[in-house]
C-alpha positions as a Python dict, from the first residue, in 0.01 Angstrom:
ca = {
    (1, 'X'): (0, 0, 0),
    (2, 'X'): (294, 262, 70),
    (3, 'X'): (460, 200, -284),
    (4, 'X'): (120, 276, -439),
    (5, 'X'): (96, 599, -235),
    (6, 'X'): (462, 719, -344),
    (7, 'X'): (375, 624, -655),
    (8, 'X'): (50, 821, -692),
    (9, 'X'): (212, 1134, -527),
    (10, 'X'): (459, 1135, -807),
    (11, 'X'): (236, 1108, -1074),
    (12, 'X'): (46, 1398, -921),
    (13, 'X'): (346, 1613, -860),
    (14, 'X'): (448, 1566, -1247),
    (15, 'X'): (66, 1633, -1344),
    (16, 'X'): (51, 1934, -1146),
    (17, 'X'): (381, 2048, -1287),
    (18, 'X'): (270, 2017, -1645),
    (19, 'X'): (-62, 2154, -1576),
    (20, 'X'): (91, 2482, -1413),
    (21, 'X'): (361, 2500, -1670),
    (22, 'X'): (164, 2474, -1986),
    (23, 'X'): (-205, 2610, -1901),
    (24, 'X'): (-151, 2864, -1635),
    (25, 'X'): (-29, 3184, -1816),
    (26, 'X'): (240, 3367, -1626),
    (27, 'X'): (269, 3061, -1403),
    (28, 'X'): (525, 2782, -1403),
    (29, 'X'): (570, 2456, -1217),
    (30, 'X'): (792, 2445, -923),
    (31, 'X'): (1007, 2196, -1074),
    (32, 'X'): (1030, 2303, -1400),
    (33, 'X'): (1135, 2652, -1268),
    (34, 'X'): (1451, 2475, -1085),
    (35, 'X'): (1532, 2255, -1387),
    (36, 'X'): (1535, 2601, -1607),
    (37, 'X'): (1745, 2782, -1361),
    (38, 'X'): (1996, 2507, -1284),
    (39, 'X'): (2023, 2442, -1659),
    (40, 'X'): (2099, 2825, -1715),
    (41, 'X'): (2364, 2868, -1433),
    (42, 'X'): (2560, 2551, -1595),
    (43, 'X'): (2550, 2704, -1924),
    (44, 'X'): (2651, 3041, -1775),
    (45, 'X'): (2974, 2857, -1643),
    (46, 'X'): (3036, 2681, -1960),
    (47, 'X'): (3014, 3018, -2163),
    (48, 'X'): (3269, 3196, -1938),
    (49, 'X'): (3234, 3539, -2123),
    (50, 'X'): (3108, 3372, -2457),
    (51, 'X'): (2756, 3469, -2487),
    (52, 'X'): (2704, 3252, -2797),
    (53, 'X'): (2733, 2945, -2602),
    (54, 'X'): (2428, 3020, -2431),
    (55, 'X'): (2227, 2923, -2738),
    (56, 'X'): (2160, 2580, -2635),
    (57, 'X'): (2087, 2658, -2254),
    (58, 'X'): (1707, 2688, -2371),
    (59, 'X'): (1651, 2380, -2584),
    (60, 'X'): (1842, 2161, -2331),
    (61, 'X'): (1625, 2266, -2044),
    (62, 'X'): (1291, 2202, -2229),
    (63, 'X'): (1427, 1868, -2332),
    (64, 'X'): (1545, 1810, -1965),
    (65, 'X'): (1192, 1917, -1804),
    (66, 'X'): (1019, 1680, -2074),
    (67, 'X'): (1246, 1393, -1994),
    (68, 'X'): (1210, 1434, -1601),
    (69, 'X'): (799, 1443, -1653),
    (70, 'X'): (850, 1120, -1855),
    (71, 'X'): (1070, 963, -1616),
    (72, 'X'): (899, 1051, -1286),
    (73, 'X'): (568, 944, -1468),
    (74, 'X'): (689, 618, -1559),
    (75, 'X'): (846, 553, -1220),
    (76, 'X'): (555, 638, -1029),
    (77, 'X'): (323, 438, -1211),
    (78, 'X'): (568, 144, -1177),
    (79, 'X'): (558, 167, -825),
    (80, 'X'): (201, 176, -843),
    (81, 'X'): (160, -157, -1023),
    (82, 'X'): (460, -339, -867),
    (83, 'X'): (233, -507, -586),
    (84, 'X'): (16, -658, -832),
    (85, 'X'): (316, -843, -1020),
    (86, 'X'): (300, -1135, -1108),
    (87, 'X'): (-31, -1254, -986),
    (88, 'X'): (-246, -989, -1182),
    (89, 'X'): (-79, -1011, -1513),
    (90, 'X'): (-56, -1275, -1805),
    (91, 'X'): (319, -1363, -1935),
    (92, 'X'): (340, -1432, -2292),
    (93, 'X'): (587, -1760, -2356),
    (94, 'X'): (871, -1810, -2283),
    (95, 'X'): (862, -1529, -2024),
    (96, 'X'): (858, -1663, -1646),
    (97, 'X'): (616, -1507, -1420),
    (98, 'X'): (857, -1557, -1105),
    (99, 'X'): (1140, -1392, -1305),
    (100, 'X'): (967, -1102, -1402),
    (101, 'X'): (807, -980, -1106),
    (102, 'X'): (1064, -695, -956),
    (103, 'X'): (1073, -336, -1008),
    (104, 'X'): (1266, -383, -1329),
    (105, 'X'): (978, -555, -1483),
    (106, 'X'): (719, -299, -1331),
    (107, 'X'): (914, -29, -1508),
    (108, 'X'): (925, -219, -1833),
    (109, 'X'): (558, -251, -1852),
    (110, 'X'): (515, 101, -1726),
    (111, 'X'): (742, 252, -2001),
    (112, 'X'): (558, 36, -2256),
    (113, 'X'): (228, 168, -2149),
    (114, 'X'): (363, 539, -2109),
    (115, 'X'): (519, 505, -2473),
    (116, 'X'): (168, 328, -2630),
    (117, 'X'): (374, 78, -2780),
    (118, 'X'): (171, -205, -2628),
    (119, 'X'): (408, -507, -2677),
    (120, 'X'): (171, -758, -2527),
    (121, 'X'): (431, -963, -2368),
    (122, 'X'): (325, -869, -2037),
    (123, 'X'): (-76, -762, -1981),
    (124, 'X'): (-290, -688, -1714),
    (125, 'X'): (-566, -926, -1590),
    (126, 'X'): (-699, -757, -1306),
    (127, 'X'): (-908, -436, -1310),
    (128, 'X'): (-676, -203, -1102),
    (129, 'X'): (-364, -230, -1308),
    (130, 'X'): (-565, -240, -1629),
    (131, 'X'): (-719, 92, -1513),
    (132, 'X'): (-366, 219, -1421),
    (133, 'X'): (-193, 129, -1723),
    (134, 'X'): (-481, 312, -1927),
    (135, 'X'): (-435, 593, -1718),
    (136, 'X'): (-65, 612, -1790),
    (137, 'X'): (-99, 562, -2168),
    (138, 'X'): (-332, 866, -2170),
    (139, 'X'): (-51, 1055, -2006),
    (140, 'X'): (171, 956, -2250),
    (141, 'X'): (-24, 1056, -2516),
    (142, 'X'): (-71, 1393, -2317),
    (143, 'X'): (320, 1416, -2260),
    (144, 'X'): (381, 1394, -2624),
    (145, 'X'): (127, 1621, -2758),
    (146, 'X'): (206, 1858, -2494),
    (147, 'X'): (590, 1852, -2539),
    (148, 'X'): (544, 1923, -2922),
    (149, 'X'): (276, 2200, -2855),
    (150, 'X'): (535, 2371, -2609),
    (151, 'X'): (803, 2370, -2831),
    (152, 'X'): (618, 2478, -3131),
    (153, 'X'): (462, 2797, -2935),
    (154, 'X'): (814, 2929, -2864),
    (155, 'X'): (909, 2979, -3192),
    (156, 'X'): (695, 3276, -3240),
    (157, 'X'): (768, 3443, -2904),
    (158, 'X'): (1139, 3411, -3017),
    (159, 'X'): (1084, 3573, -3337),
    (160, 'X'): (878, 3884, -3201),
    (161, 'X'): (1180, 3918, -2942),
    (162, 'X'): (1447, 3907, -3205),
    (163, 'X'): (1231, 4140, -3457),
    (164, 'X'): (1232, 4379, -3156),
    (165, 'X'): (1601, 4353, -3114),
    (166, 'X'): (1675, 4411, -3471),
    (167, 'X'): (1438, 4758, -3477),
    (168, 'X'): (1623, 4885, -3171),
    (169, 'X'): (1968, 4806, -3327),
    (170, 'X'): (1867, 4964, -3658),
    (171, 'X'): (1748, 5286, -3478),
    (172, 'X'): (2077, 5290, -3251),
    (173, 'X'): (2286, 5277, -3581),
    (174, 'X'): (2117, 5599, -3670),
    (175, 'X'): (2340, 5773, -3413),
    (176, 'X'): (2671, 5655, -3576),
    (177, 'X'): (2648, 5955, -3795),
    (178, 'X'): (2665, 6169, -3488),
    (179, 'X'): (2291, 6272, -3479),
    (180, 'X'): (2135, 6165, -3172),
    (181, 'X'): (1782, 6052, -3138),
    (182, 'X'): (1653, 6347, -3017),
    (183, 'X'): (1769, 6575, -3294),
    (184, 'X'): (1633, 6345, -3557),
    (185, 'X'): (1345, 6430, -3793),
    (186, 'X'): (1027, 6407, -3561),
    (187, 'X'): (812, 6260, -3841),
    (188, 'X'): (1084, 5974, -3887),
    (189, 'X'): (1154, 5888, -3550),
    (190, 'X'): (819, 5914, -3370),
    (191, 'X'): (675, 5601, -3546),
    (192, 'X'): (994, 5418, -3460),
    (193, 'X'): (984, 5489, -3096),
    (194, 'X'): (627, 5398, -3064),
    (195, 'X'): (667, 5103, -3258),
    (196, 'X'): (963, 5011, -3006),
    (197, 'X'): (747, 5076, -2719),
    (198, 'X'): (471, 4872, -2841),
    (199, 'X'): (711, 4558, -2911),
    (200, 'X'): (886, 4600, -2574),
    (201, 'X'): (513, 4563, -2436),
    (202, 'X'): (457, 4226, -2601),
    (203, 'X'): (808, 4095, -2489),
    (204, 'X'): (705, 4167, -2140),
    (205, 'X'): (360, 3994, -2213),
    (206, 'X'): (548, 3689, -2356),
    (207, 'X'): (783, 3658, -2082),
    (208, 'X'): (509, 3659, -1824),
    (209, 'X'): (329, 3423, -2010),
    (210, 'X'): (606, 3198, -2123),
    (211, 'X'): (889, 3239, -1885),
    (212, 'X'): (1079, 2942, -2047),
    (213, 'X'): (1182, 3152, -2323),
    (214, 'X'): (1402, 3400, -2111),
    (215, 'X'): (1668, 3115, -2145),
    (216, 'X'): (1651, 3099, -2509),
    (217, 'X'): (1958, 3311, -2653),
    (218, 'X'): (2052, 3357, -3008),
    (219, 'X'): (2412, 3323, -3130),
    (220, 'X'): (2359, 3630, -3330),
    (221, 'X'): (2467, 3917, -3099),
    (222, 'X'): (2249, 4171, -3295),
    (223, 'X'): (1930, 3991, -3230),
    (224, 'X'): (1984, 3933, -2869),
    (225, 'X'): (1730, 4177, -2691),
    (226, 'X'): (1909, 4211, -2394),
    (227, 'X'): (2218, 4347, -2544),
    (228, 'X'): (2024, 4622, -2664),
    (229, 'X'): (1820, 4743, -2396),
    (230, 'X'): (2094, 4921, -2196),
    (231, 'X'): (2211, 5158, -2485),
    (232, 'X'): (1814, 5223, -2573),
    (233, 'X'): (1762, 5304, -2251),
    (234, 'X'): (2010, 5580, -2234),
    (235, 'X'): (1913, 5717, -2587),
    (236, 'X'): (1554, 5763, -2472),
    (237, 'X'): (1636, 5910, -2159),
    (238, 'X'): (1875, 6164, -2359),
    (239, 'X'): (1543, 6197, -2592),
    (240, 'X'): (1319, 6306, -2311),
    (241, 'X'): (1514, 6663, -2380),
    (242, 'X'): (1393, 6675, -2757),
    (243, 'X'): (1272, 6973, -2884),
    (244, 'X'): (961, 6822, -3042),
    (245, 'X'): (685, 6738, -2774),
    (246, 'X'): (579, 6428, -2969),
    (247, 'X'): (930, 6298, -2996),
    (248, 'X'): (954, 6349, -2596),
    (249, 'X'): (618, 6172, -2549),
    (250, 'X'): (720, 5875, -2767),
    (251, 'X'): (1071, 5842, -2601),
    (252, 'X'): (885, 5855, -2257),
    (253, 'X'): (658, 5574, -2397),
    (254, 'X'): (969, 5362, -2456),
    (255, 'X'): (1114, 5463, -2116),
    (256, 'X'): (788, 5377, -1931),
    (257, 'X'): (773, 5047, -2118),
    (258, 'X'): (1145, 4971, -2053),
    (259, 'X'): (1081, 5052, -1674),
    (260, 'X'): (807, 4791, -1676),
    (261, 'X'): (991, 4534, -1860),
    (262, 'X'): (1276, 4561, -1613),
    (263, 'X'): (1090, 4545, -1309),
    (264, 'X'): (915, 4228, -1421),
    (265, 'X'): (1252, 4067, -1524),
    (266, 'X'): (1419, 4147, -1212),
    (267, 'X'): (1127, 3995, -989),
    (268, 'X'): (1060, 3676, -1212),
    (269, 'X'): (1420, 3601, -1295),
    (270, 'X'): (1578, 3721, -971),
    (271, 'X'): (1838, 3977, -1120),
    (272, 'X'): (2012, 4235, -864),
    (273, 'X'): (1947, 4589, -862),
    (274, 'X'): (1661, 4817, -794),
    (275, 'X'): (1673, 5090, -1063),
    (276, 'X'): (1592, 5001, -1426),
    (277, 'X'): (1954, 5094, -1543),
    (278, 'X'): (2071, 4830, -1315),
    (279, 'X'): (1821, 4583, -1410),
    (280, 'X'): (1885, 4616, -1748),
    (281, 'X'): (2237, 4583, -1711),
    (282, 'X'): (2198, 4262, -1516),
    (283, 'X'): (1977, 4116, -1802),
    (284, 'X'): (2263, 4199, -2056),
    (285, 'X'): (2524, 4063, -1861),
    (286, 'X'): (2287, 3728, -1793),
    (287, 'X'): (2245, 3687, -2172),
    (288, 'X'): (2614, 3790, -2281),
    (289, 'X'): (2785, 3601, -2004),
    (290, 'X'): (2960, 3904, -1898),
    (291, 'X'): (2930, 3854, -1518),
    (292, 'X'): (3252, 3813, -1335),
    (293, 'X'): (3146, 3468, -1203),
    (294, 'X'): (3067, 3343, -1559),
}
């Protein structure tokens, strides 16, 4: 009875983590959060000042999370059906029931059920293990579809973030001719600033709803949003003294969006600092692997 209780508890923990991770916008499962943070720290140590080495941190963390979900689910159901082996199961020849009644056999049956392969060499004959294995097969199908859907949902979020980074970089490149944002043609710079403010707002929403995307880092420095934000913040603060009132308002919109984004990132991802400037610098350091301990 104790084994079955532990097994069901494991299954419930995994189920809660999956549901909280995938279907609760802005929420995240405790186990998943810890796996992502641990993976990011390990990759940060590996990067050692070379931010492009972080590019696999996000994909690896997703693979680890799904792998942990599947492993704990299989182990939990194995513990649940273990007491029913071998009496409540039928074994195909030449399998010997007495030689296939331990944890290894239970894990085998559990994995076959979870993967929905259904070899049929060991099949349940009692009601309880039958129902348990059907429930596990359903969970296996749910894990597969959830993993695929989760992976596919990440791409558009990253595309939007990289587009935002490119727009910011393009605007900042304009200053290379010596003319700052505040002195640009108001008719040209206003819509750019307004578009950047809107895109930063979307980035904030995406990070709240899909926090796992924080740990995805492009190998192309130009589309690493974290690296562009400190310079953008400096530029829009300077633009607050622009002669044109609408340029000042547009710059202020970007500054407010950056304040909101920095506060959210600092709170959700435990960055050090209290000011927007410090939090954006921490965000950049985190993704450029430029921290002293990295």
